[in-house]
């Protein structure tokens, strides 16, 4: 079950079946990742690598954000190599952008911005679940869902662009079956 993409996606998708809620997640999950990278810079870490891209403070610093992102991306590759590649590019650019913002704004201002983005992003996600999905967020049932959300919003976009239509149908069928079971359980109570 650890690397069963269809089951993972169905578990996530059952909480993200409403179109508006999906759009909210596609927008705000990457913003959570971006701002988390800034916040992870605050944890002391010996700088092992630094690749300056100019004489200004535009370096590509290695910090806890890179460690956490690398661990997540390894798991994403295990779930689906193609999505892992796209997620690496997408979240790699967010990592770089977070470093640029941190370097240009400074620690205090960047931290304040990151906290504001976290609050805004989580607020919109809770609105998406409460108002549009009509179901509490998956993280209340399984906190692990917060770690795979960046993968699944990437996969959701790739599905919309035609990636692996057979896999998409399998996932949608499993989500539908799961939601039917949830509705039966609600009626039984």
CSV table of C-alpha atoms in Angstrom, one decimal:
chain,number,residue,atom,x,y,z
A,1,UNK,CA,0.0,0.0,0.0
A,2,UNK,CA,2.9,2.4,0.6
A,3,UNK,CA,3.4,3.1,-3.1
A,4,UNK,CA,-0.1,2.3,-4.4
A,5,UNK,CA,-0.7,5.5,-6.4
A,6,UNK,CA,-4.4,4.8,-7.1
A,7,UNK,CA,-5.2,4.2,-3.4
A,8,UNK,CA,-3.3,7.3,-2.3
A,9,UNK,CA,-4.9,9.4,-4.9
A,10,UNK,CA,-8.4,8.0,-4.1
A,11,UNK,CA,-7.8,8.8,-0.4
A,12,UNK,CA,-6.8,12.3,-1.3
A,13,UNK,CA,-9.3,12.8,-4.0
A,14,UNK,CA,-12.2,11.8,-1.8
A,15,UNK,CA,-11.6,15.0,0.2
A,16,UNK,CA,-10.9,17.1,-3.0
A,17,UNK,CA,-13.8,16.2,-5.3
A,18,UNK,CA,-15.3,19.7,-5.8
A,19,UNK,CA,-14.0,21.7,-8.7
A,20,UNK,CA,-13.7,24.9,-6.7
A,21,UNK,CA,-11.9,23.2,-3.9
A,22,UNK,CA,-9.5,21.6,-6.4
A,23,UNK,CA,-8.7,25.0,-7.9
A,24,UNK,CA,-8.1,26.4,-4.4
A,25,UNK,CA,-5.7,23.6,-3.6
A,26,UNK,CA,-3.9,23.9,-7.0
A,27,UNK,CA,-3.3,27.6,-6.2
A,28,UNK,CA,-2.6,27.5,-2.4
A,29,UNK,CA,-0.7,24.2,-1.8
A,30,UNK,CA,2.3,25.5,-3.8
A,31,UNK,CA,2.1,28.8,-1.8
A,32,UNK,CA,2.2,26.8,1.4
A,33,UNK,CA,5.3,24.9,0.1
A,34,UNK,CA,7.0,28.2,-1.0
A,35,UNK,CA,6.4,29.9,2.4
A,36,UNK,CA,7.4,26.8,4.3
A,37,UNK,CA,10.7,26.8,2.5
A,38,UNK,CA,11.3,30.3,3.8
A,39,UNK,CA,10.3,29.3,7.3
A,40,UNK,CA,12.6,26.3,7.2
A,41,UNK,CA,15.6,28.6,6.5
A,42,UNK,CA,15.2,29.8,10.1
A,43,UNK,CA,16.3,26.5,11.5
A,44,UNK,CA,20.1,26.6,11.9
A,45,UNK,CA,21.9,24.4,9.5
A,46,UNK,CA,25.5,24.4,8.3
A,47,UNK,CA,25.6,25.7,4.8
A,48,UNK,CA,27.0,22.7,2.8
A,49,UNK,CA,26.4,24.1,-0.7
A,50,UNK,CA,26.1,27.6,-2.1
A,51,UNK,CA,25.8,28.3,-5.8
A,52,UNK,CA,25.9,32.0,-6.3
A,53,UNK,CA,24.2,33.1,-9.5
A,54,UNK,CA,25.4,36.7,-9.3
A,55,UNK,CA,27.4,39.1,-7.1
A,56,UNK,CA,24.2,40.1,-5.4
A,57,UNK,CA,22.5,38.0,-2.7
A,58,UNK,CA,20.9,35.6,-5.2
A,59,UNK,CA,22.6,32.4,-4.1
A,60,UNK,CA,21.0,29.0,-4.2
A,61,UNK,CA,21.5,28.1,-0.5
A,62,UNK,CA,21.2,24.6,0.8
A,63,UNK,CA,19.1,24.5,4.0
A,64,UNK,CA,16.4,22.5,5.7
A,65,UNK,CA,14.0,23.4,3.0
A,66,UNK,CA,16.1,21.5,0.5
A,67,UNK,CA,16.3,18.5,2.9
A,68,UNK,CA,12.6,18.3,3.4
A,69,UNK,CA,11.8,18.9,-0.3
A,70,UNK,CA,14.3,16.3,-1.4
A,71,UNK,CA,12.7,13.7,1.0
A,72,UNK,CA,9.3,14.5,-0.4
A,73,UNK,CA,10.4,14.4,-4.0
A,74,UNK,CA,12.0,10.9,-3.5
A,75,UNK,CA,8.7,9.7,-2.3
A,76,UNK,CA,6.9,11.3,-5.2
A,77,UNK,CA,9.3,9.6,-7.6
A,78,UNK,CA,8.4,6.3,-6.0
A,79,UNK,CA,4.7,7.0,-6.6
A,80,UNK,CA,5.1,8.1,-10.2
A,81,UNK,CA,8.3,8.9,-11.9
A,82,UNK,CA,6.7,11.4,-14.4
A,83,UNK,CA,4.9,13.3,-11.7
A,84,UNK,CA,8.1,13.2,-9.7
A,85,UNK,CA,10.0,14.9,-12.6
A,86,UNK,CA,7.3,17.6,-13.0
A,87,UNK,CA,7.1,18.1,-9.2
A,88,UNK,CA,10.9,18.5,-9.1
A,89,UNK,CA,10.9,21.3,-11.7
A,90,UNK,CA,7.8,23.0,-10.1
A,91,UNK,CA,9.0,22.8,-6.5
A,92,UNK,CA,12.6,23.4,-7.4
A,93,UNK,CA,11.6,26.7,-8.9
A,94,UNK,CA,9.6,27.5,-5.8
A,95,UNK,CA,12.6,26.7,-3.7
A,96,UNK,CA,14.8,29.0,-5.7
A,97,UNK,CA,12.1,31.8,-5.6
A,98,UNK,CA,11.8,31.4,-1.8
A,99,UNK,CA,15.6,31.8,-1.5
A,100,UNK,CA,15.5,34.9,-3.7
A,101,UNK,CA,12.7,36.5,-1.6
A,102,UNK,CA,14.5,35.6,1.6
A,103,UNK,CA,17.8,37.1,0.4
A,104,UNK,CA,16.3,40.3,-1.0
A,105,UNK,CA,13.8,41.0,1.9
A,106,UNK,CA,15.9,39.8,4.8
A,107,UNK,CA,15.0,37.3,7.5
A,108,UNK,CA,12.5,39.4,9.4
A,109,UNK,CA,10.5,40.7,6.4
A,110,UNK,CA,10.6,37.3,4.6
A,111,UNK,CA,9.4,35.5,7.7
A,112,UNK,CA,6.5,37.9,8.1
A,113,UNK,CA,5.6,37.4,4.5
A,114,UNK,CA,5.8,33.6,4.8
A,115,UNK,CA,3.6,33.6,7.9
A,116,UNK,CA,1.0,35.8,6.1
A,117,UNK,CA,1.1,33.4,3.1
A,118,UNK,CA,0.6,30.4,5.4
A,119,UNK,CA,-2.3,32.0,7.1
A,120,UNK,CA,-3.9,33.1,3.8
A,121,UNK,CA,-3.3,29.7,2.1
A,122,UNK,CA,-4.6,27.6,5.0
A,123,UNK,CA,-7.7,29.9,5.4
A,124,UNK,CA,-8.6,29.4,1.7
A,125,UNK,CA,-8.1,25.7,2.0
A,126,UNK,CA,-10.4,25.5,5.0
A,127,UNK,CA,-13.0,27.6,3.1
A,128,UNK,CA,-12.6,25.3,0.2
A,129,UNK,CA,-13.4,22.3,2.4
A,130,UNK,CA,-16.1,23.9,4.5
A,131,UNK,CA,-18.0,25.9,1.9
A,132,UNK,CA,-17.4,24.0,-1.4
A,133,UNK,CA,-16.5,20.5,-0.5
A,134,UNK,CA,-18.8,20.2,2.5
A,135,UNK,CA,-16.2,17.9,4.2
A,136,UNK,CA,-13.5,18.5,6.7
A,137,UNK,CA,-9.9,18.5,5.4
A,138,UNK,CA,-8.2,15.1,5.0
A,139,UNK,CA,-5.5,16.2,7.4
A,140,UNK,CA,-7.9,15.7,10.3
A,141,UNK,CA,-8.1,12.0,9.4
A,142,UNK,CA,-4.6,11.5,8.2
A,143,UNK,CA,-1.9,14.2,8.8
A,144,UNK,CA,0.2,12.4,6.1
A,145,UNK,CA,-2.1,14.0,3.5
A,146,UNK,CA,-0.3,17.3,4.1
A,147,UNK,CA,2.9,15.8,2.8
A,148,UNK,CA,1.4,14.3,-0.4
A,149,UNK,CA,-0.8,17.3,-1.2
A,150,UNK,CA,1.9,18.9,-3.4
A,151,UNK,CA,2.2,15.7,-5.3
A,152,UNK,CA,-1.5,15.4,-5.9
A,153,UNK,CA,-2.1,18.9,-7.0
A,154,UNK,CA,0.7,18.3,-9.6
A,155,UNK,CA,-0.9,15.1,-10.7
A,156,UNK,CA,-4.3,16.8,-10.9
A,157,UNK,CA,-2.9,19.4,-13.3
A,158,UNK,CA,-1.1,16.6,-15.3
A,159,UNK,CA,-4.4,14.6,-15.5
A,160,UNK,CA,-6.1,17.8,-16.9
A,161,UNK,CA,-3.4,18.0,-19.5
A,162,UNK,CA,-4.0,14.4,-20.6
A,163,UNK,CA,-1.3,12.5,-18.5
A,164,UNK,CA,-2.0,8.8,-18.2
A,165,UNK,CA,-5.8,8.7,-19.0
A,166,UNK,CA,-6.1,5.1,-17.9
A,167,UNK,CA,-4.6,5.9,-14.5
A,168,UNK,CA,-6.9,8.9,-14.2
A,169,UNK,CA,-10.0,6.7,-14.8
A,170,UNK,CA,-8.8,4.1,-12.2
A,171,UNK,CA,-8.3,6.9,-9.7
A,172,UNK,CA,-11.7,8.5,-10.4
A,173,UNK,CA,-13.4,5.1,-10.2
A,174,UNK,CA,-11.8,4.4,-6.8
A,175,UNK,CA,-12.8,7.9,-5.6
A,176,UNK,CA,-16.4,7.4,-6.7
A,177,UNK,CA,-16.5,4.0,-4.9
A,178,UNK,CA,-15.0,5.5,-1.8
A,179,UNK,CA,-17.5,8.4,-1.8
A,180,UNK,CA,-20.4,6.0,-2.3
A,181,UNK,CA,-19.2,4.1,0.8
A,182,UNK,CA,-18.9,7.3,2.8
A,183,UNK,CA,-22.5,8.3,1.8
A,184,UNK,CA,-23.8,4.9,2.8
A,185,UNK,CA,-22.1,5.1,6.1
A,186,UNK,CA,-23.7,8.6,6.7
A,187,UNK,CA,-27.2,7.3,5.8
A,188,UNK,CA,-26.7,4.3,8.2
A,189,UNK,CA,-26.0,6.6,11.1
